[in-house]
Short mmCIF file of C-alpha atoms and ligand atoms in Angstrom, two decimals:
data_model
loop_
_atom_site.label_atom_id
_atom_site.label_comp_id
_atom_site.label_asym_id
_atom_site.label_seq_id
_atom_site.Cartn_x
_atom_site.Cartn_y
_atom_site.Cartn_z
CA MET Q 1 0.00 0.00 0.00
CA ARG Q 2 1.13 3.58 -0.70
CA LEU Q 3 2.41 5.44 2.33
CA ASP Q 4 -0.16 8.26 2.07
CA ARG Q 5 -3.03 5.74 1.93
CA PHE Q 6 -1.51 3.85 4.86
CA VAL Q 7 -1.27 7.03 6.95
CA GLY Q 8 -4.70 8.30 5.86
CA LYS Q 9 -6.32 5.00 6.73
CA TRP Q 10 -4.78 5.01 10.19
CA ALA Q 11 -5.53 8.70 10.89
CA GLY Q 12 -8.95 8.63 9.22
CA THR Q 13 -8.00 11.67 7.14
CA GLY Q 14 -8.83 12.52 3.56
CA LYS Q 15 -6.27 13.16 0.83
CA ARG Q 16 -5.78 16.88 1.57
CA ARG Q 17 -5.28 16.54 5.32
CA THR Q 18 -3.01 13.55 4.81
CA ARG Q 19 -0.88 15.55 2.37
CA GLU Q 20 -0.63 18.34 4.94
CA MET Q 21 0.72 15.87 7.50
CA PHE Q 22 3.51 14.96 5.07
CA GLU Q 23 4.19 18.63 4.26
CA ALA Q 24 4.42 19.45 7.97
CA GLY Q 25 7.13 16.79 8.39
CA ARG Q 26 4.99 14.75 10.76
CA VAL Q 27 5.47 11.41 8.98
CA ARG Q 28 8.58 9.28 9.44
CA LEU Q 29 9.55 6.19 7.51
CA ASN Q 30 12.22 4.07 9.18
CA ALA Q 31 13.09 6.97 11.51
CA VAL Q 32 13.52 9.49 8.67
CA VAL Q 33 11.08 12.38 7.99
CA TRP Q 34 9.48 11.30 4.71
CA ASP Q 35 7.58 13.34 2.14
CA GLU Q 36 7.48 10.87 -0.79
CA ARG Q 37 3.83 10.04 -0.41
CA SER Q 38 3.80 7.40 -3.15
CA THR Q 39 6.41 5.14 -1.47
CA GLU Q 40 5.10 1.58 -1.03
CA VAL Q 41 5.04 0.47 2.60
CA GLY Q 42 6.87 -2.82 3.07
CA LYS Q 43 5.97 -5.40 5.67
CA PHE Q 44 9.04 -4.54 7.71
CA ASP Q 45 8.97 -0.74 7.38
CA ARG Q 46 8.57 1.35 10.49
CA VAL Q 47 5.97 4.07 10.07
CA GLU Q 48 5.43 6.88 12.60
CA VAL Q 49 3.26 9.99 12.77
CA ASP Q 50 4.15 12.54 15.44
CA GLU Q 51 6.41 9.87 16.95
CA GLU Q 52 3.46 7.52 17.40
CA ILE Q 53 4.23 4.13 15.87
CA LEU Q 54 1.75 2.93 13.24
CA GLN Q 55 3.79 -0.09 12.22
CA ALA Q 56 7.04 -1.32 13.75
CA HIS Q 57 7.68 -4.59 12.06
CA THR Q 58 11.26 -5.48 12.73
CA PRO Q 59 12.26 -8.63 10.85
CA ARG Q 60 13.30 -11.36 13.28
CA TYR Q 61 15.36 -14.46 12.55
CA VAL Q 62 15.94 -16.91 15.39
CA LEU Q 63 18.05 -20.03 15.39
CA MET Q 64 17.24 -22.39 18.27
CA HIS Q 65 18.55 -25.61 19.74
CA LYS Q 66 15.25 -27.37 20.42
CA PRO Q 67 15.50 -29.78 23.32
CA ILE Q 68 13.71 -33.14 23.41
CA GLY Q 69 10.29 -32.73 25.05
CA VAL Q 70 9.54 -29.25 23.69
CA VAL Q 71 6.84 -28.93 21.03
CA SER Q 72 7.45 -27.26 17.65
CA ALA Q 73 4.26 -25.21 17.78
CA THR Q 74 3.25 -21.75 18.85
CA VAL Q 75 0.70 -22.95 21.44
CA ASP Q 76 0.16 -26.25 23.23
CA ASP Q 77 -2.06 -27.00 26.23
CA GLU Q 78 0.16 -29.72 27.64
CA HIS Q 79 3.79 -29.11 26.76
CA LYS Q 80 6.27 -26.27 26.62
CA THR Q 81 6.60 -24.82 23.10
CA VAL Q 82 9.55 -23.31 21.26
CA ILE Q 83 7.82 -19.91 21.59
CA ASP Q 84 7.73 -20.33 25.39
CA LEU Q 85 11.54 -20.54 25.31
CA ILE Q 86 11.82 -17.04 23.79
CA GLU Q 87 10.94 -14.65 26.59
CA GLU Q 88 10.64 -11.54 24.42
CA ASP Q 89 7.57 -9.42 23.72
CA TRP Q 90 7.95 -10.13 19.98
CA ALA Q 91 8.02 -13.94 20.35
CA GLY Q 92 4.32 -14.22 19.47
CA GLU Q 93 4.99 -12.83 15.97
CA LEU Q 94 7.18 -15.76 15.02
CA HIS Q 95 6.38 -18.87 13.04
CA LEU Q 96 8.46 -21.97 12.39
CA ALA Q 97 10.37 -22.70 9.21
CA GLY Q 98 9.94 -26.47 9.54
CA ARG Q 99 8.90 -28.43 12.61
CA LEU Q 100 10.59 -31.15 14.59
CA ASP Q 101 8.80 -33.91 16.52
CA ARG Q 102 8.68 -33.54 20.30
CA SER Q 103 11.14 -36.43 20.60
CA THR Q 104 13.60 -34.83 18.12
CA SER Q 105 16.29 -32.34 19.14
CA GLY Q 106 18.31 -29.84 17.16
CA LEU Q 107 18.03 -26.87 14.87
CA VAL Q 108 14.77 -24.98 14.39
CA ILE Q 109 14.43 -21.62 12.67
CA LEU Q 110 11.77 -19.14 13.74
CA THR Q 111 10.99 -15.91 11.92
CA ASN Q 112 8.26 -13.38 11.15
CA ASP Q 113 9.44 -13.21 7.52
CA SER Q 114 7.32 -15.65 5.54
CA VAL Q 115 9.29 -15.13 2.32
CA PHE Q 116 12.42 -16.30 4.15
CA SER Q 117 10.72 -19.28 5.82
CA GLU Q 118 9.25 -20.42 2.50
CA SER Q 119 12.69 -20.29 0.91
CA LEU Q 120 13.76 -22.92 3.47
CA THR Q 121 10.71 -25.16 3.46
CA GLU Q 122 9.53 -25.17 -0.16
CA PRO Q 123 10.69 -28.55 -1.60
CA SER Q 124 11.40 -27.00 -5.03
CA GLU Q 125 14.08 -24.84 -3.34
CA ARG Q 126 15.97 -28.08 -2.60
CA VAL Q 127 17.28 -27.00 0.80
CA GLY Q 128 18.97 -29.95 2.52
CA LYS Q 129 17.94 -30.82 6.08
CA VAL Q 130 20.72 -32.74 7.80
CA TYR Q 131 19.90 -35.23 10.57
CA LEU Q 132 21.92 -37.49 12.82
CA VAL Q 133 19.93 -40.69 13.09
CA GLU Q 134 20.17 -43.77 15.29
CA VAL Q 135 17.96 -46.78 14.62
CA ASP Q 136 17.31 -50.10 16.37
CA GLY Q 137 18.85 -52.29 13.68
CA ARG Q 138 21.34 -52.44 10.81
CA ILE Q 139 21.20 -49.81 8.10
CA THR Q 140 21.70 -52.10 5.12
CA GLU Q 141 22.73 -51.42 1.52
CA GLU Q 142 19.08 -51.92 0.60
CA VAL Q 143 18.00 -49.06 2.89
CA ILE Q 144 20.71 -46.73 1.57
CA PHE Q 145 19.85 -47.58 -2.03
CA ALA Q 146 16.15 -46.86 -1.47
CA PHE Q 147 16.83 -43.55 0.26
CA GLU Q 148 19.25 -42.45 -2.44
CA LYS Q 149 16.81 -43.40 -5.17
CA GLY Q 150 13.87 -41.47 -3.65
CA MET Q 151 10.79 -42.91 -1.94
CA TRP Q 152 7.12 -42.73 -2.89
CA PHE Q 153 4.89 -41.27 -0.15
CA ALA Q 154 1.33 -42.24 -1.08
CA LYS Q 155 -0.33 -39.97 1.49
CA GLU Q 156 1.29 -36.85 0.05
CA GLN Q 157 1.52 -38.25 -3.50
CA VAL Q 158 5.21 -37.34 -3.78
CA THR Q 159 8.47 -39.11 -4.44
CA THR Q 160 11.19 -37.72 -2.19
CA ALA Q 161 14.25 -36.19 -3.81
CA PRO Q 162 17.32 -38.47 -3.67
CA ALA Q 163 18.61 -38.35 -0.09
CA GLN Q 164 22.25 -38.62 0.98
CA VAL Q 165 23.24 -41.23 3.54
CA ASP Q 166 26.57 -41.12 5.28
CA LEU Q 167 26.91 -44.32 7.32
CA LEU Q 168 28.62 -43.61 10.66
CA ALA Q 169 28.11 -47.00 12.33
CA GLU Q 170 25.96 -50.07 11.64
CA THR Q 171 22.95 -48.39 13.25
CA GLU Q 172 23.83 -44.69 12.82
CA CYS Q 173 23.96 -42.32 9.89
CA ARG Q 174 23.95 -38.71 8.85
CA LEU Q 175 20.97 -38.27 6.53
CA THR Q 176 20.21 -35.32 4.24
CA ILE Q 177 16.67 -34.94 2.92
CA TYR Q 178 15.07 -32.16 0.88
CA GLU Q 179 11.47 -32.17 2.09
CA GLY Q 180 9.86 -31.82 5.49
CA LYS Q 181 6.99 -34.30 5.34
CA HIS Q 182 5.32 -35.26 8.62
CA HIS Q 183 7.58 -37.76 10.48
CA GLN Q 184 9.53 -38.15 7.24
CA VAL Q 185 12.70 -39.71 8.61
CA LYS Q 186 10.81 -42.09 10.90
CA ARG Q 187 8.52 -43.13 8.05
CA MET Q 188 11.47 -43.72 5.70
CA PHE Q 189 13.13 -46.09 8.16
CA ALA Q 190 9.82 -47.72 9.13
CA ARG Q 191 9.57 -49.05 5.56
CA PHE Q 192 12.47 -51.32 6.50
CA ASP Q 193 11.13 -52.17 9.97
CA LEU Q 194 13.68 -49.89 11.59
CA LYS Q 195 12.65 -47.72 14.52
CA VAL Q 196 14.36 -44.35 14.97
CA THR Q 197 15.69 -44.25 18.53
CA LYS Q 198 17.48 -40.88 18.29
CA LEU Q 199 16.97 -37.99 15.89
CA HIS Q 200 18.83 -34.69 15.91
CA ARG Q 201 18.82 -31.97 13.24
CA GLU Q 202 22.23 -30.47 12.61
CA ALA Q 203 21.56 -28.10 9.71
CA ILE Q 204 19.04 -26.56 7.35
CA GLY Q 205 20.84 -25.58 4.15
CA SER Q 206 23.79 -23.40 5.07
CA LEU Q 207 22.39 -22.73 8.57
CA GLU Q 208 24.15 -24.98 11.05
CA LEU Q 209 23.37 -25.53 14.71
CA PRO Q 210 26.29 -23.86 16.51
CA GLY Q 211 28.24 -26.36 18.61
CA ASP Q 212 28.25 -23.96 21.57
CA LEU Q 213 24.47 -23.41 21.68
CA PRO Q 214 23.06 -25.59 24.49
CA PRO Q 215 19.59 -27.23 24.24
CA GLY Q 216 16.90 -24.63 24.99
CA ASP Q 217 19.05 -21.66 23.96
CA TRP Q 218 18.53 -19.49 20.89
CA LYS Q 219 20.08 -16.54 19.14
CA GLU Q 220 19.11 -14.02 16.49
CA PHE Q 221 20.88 -14.06 13.15
CA THR Q 222 20.86 -12.15 9.87
CA PRO Q 223 20.15 -14.32 6.85
N1 URA M 1 11.60 -36.56 10.49
C1 URA M 1 10.96 -37.08 11.54
O1 URA M 1 10.50 -38.22 11.50
N2 URA M 1 10.87 -36.34 12.66
C2 URA M 1 11.38 -35.10 12.77
O2 URA M 1 11.28 -34.46 13.83
C3 URA M 1 12.05 -34.57 11.66
C4 URA M 1 12.14 -35.31 10.51
#
């Protein structure tokens, strides 16, 4: 929306009175007195009239080490959520760029920038999600072959993109997948009667969980 329409709508003023507000230097855009009335207001622009804030959308990008037991949701009646861990007045604005199960630990990204979160979660963007996985049996050649080939998920009607499997031990691997289907890793192993006993996300694309960030802690970053 144009800045003059934005201001007029908020102040309930017609075109002439709105223009006068601009001419009197009462309107600020991102802390600067602004008289270009046709400027488009962006989602993250700060708009003020007479130092009263009309919109103060600061973009937020949070990288968190989700502990086991915490829910990847904004509200939950029973369990602590990732939002509960961020004791800031802006925490309620955030949404998740990809969830983890309650029993999974590791990297979650929270933001109020939906363009950024979609760039991480949209499968066509091919952003790799890297997991450390432990299962209750041997990860055979057959499993690795199937994962690397791509697997058909009937419920979602999709074939997963070829995954990468780096075998670390007979029952442990580092797995990279490119989608975020519900319980995807657990369902992939379940096809081979393997139960995931430990799951931890290390990275989402180029965003890595910092080694010095303890479970439950978070920090802001600039993408
Ligand atoms: N796959 C799962 O099964 N669970 C997760 O939390 C993440 C990926």
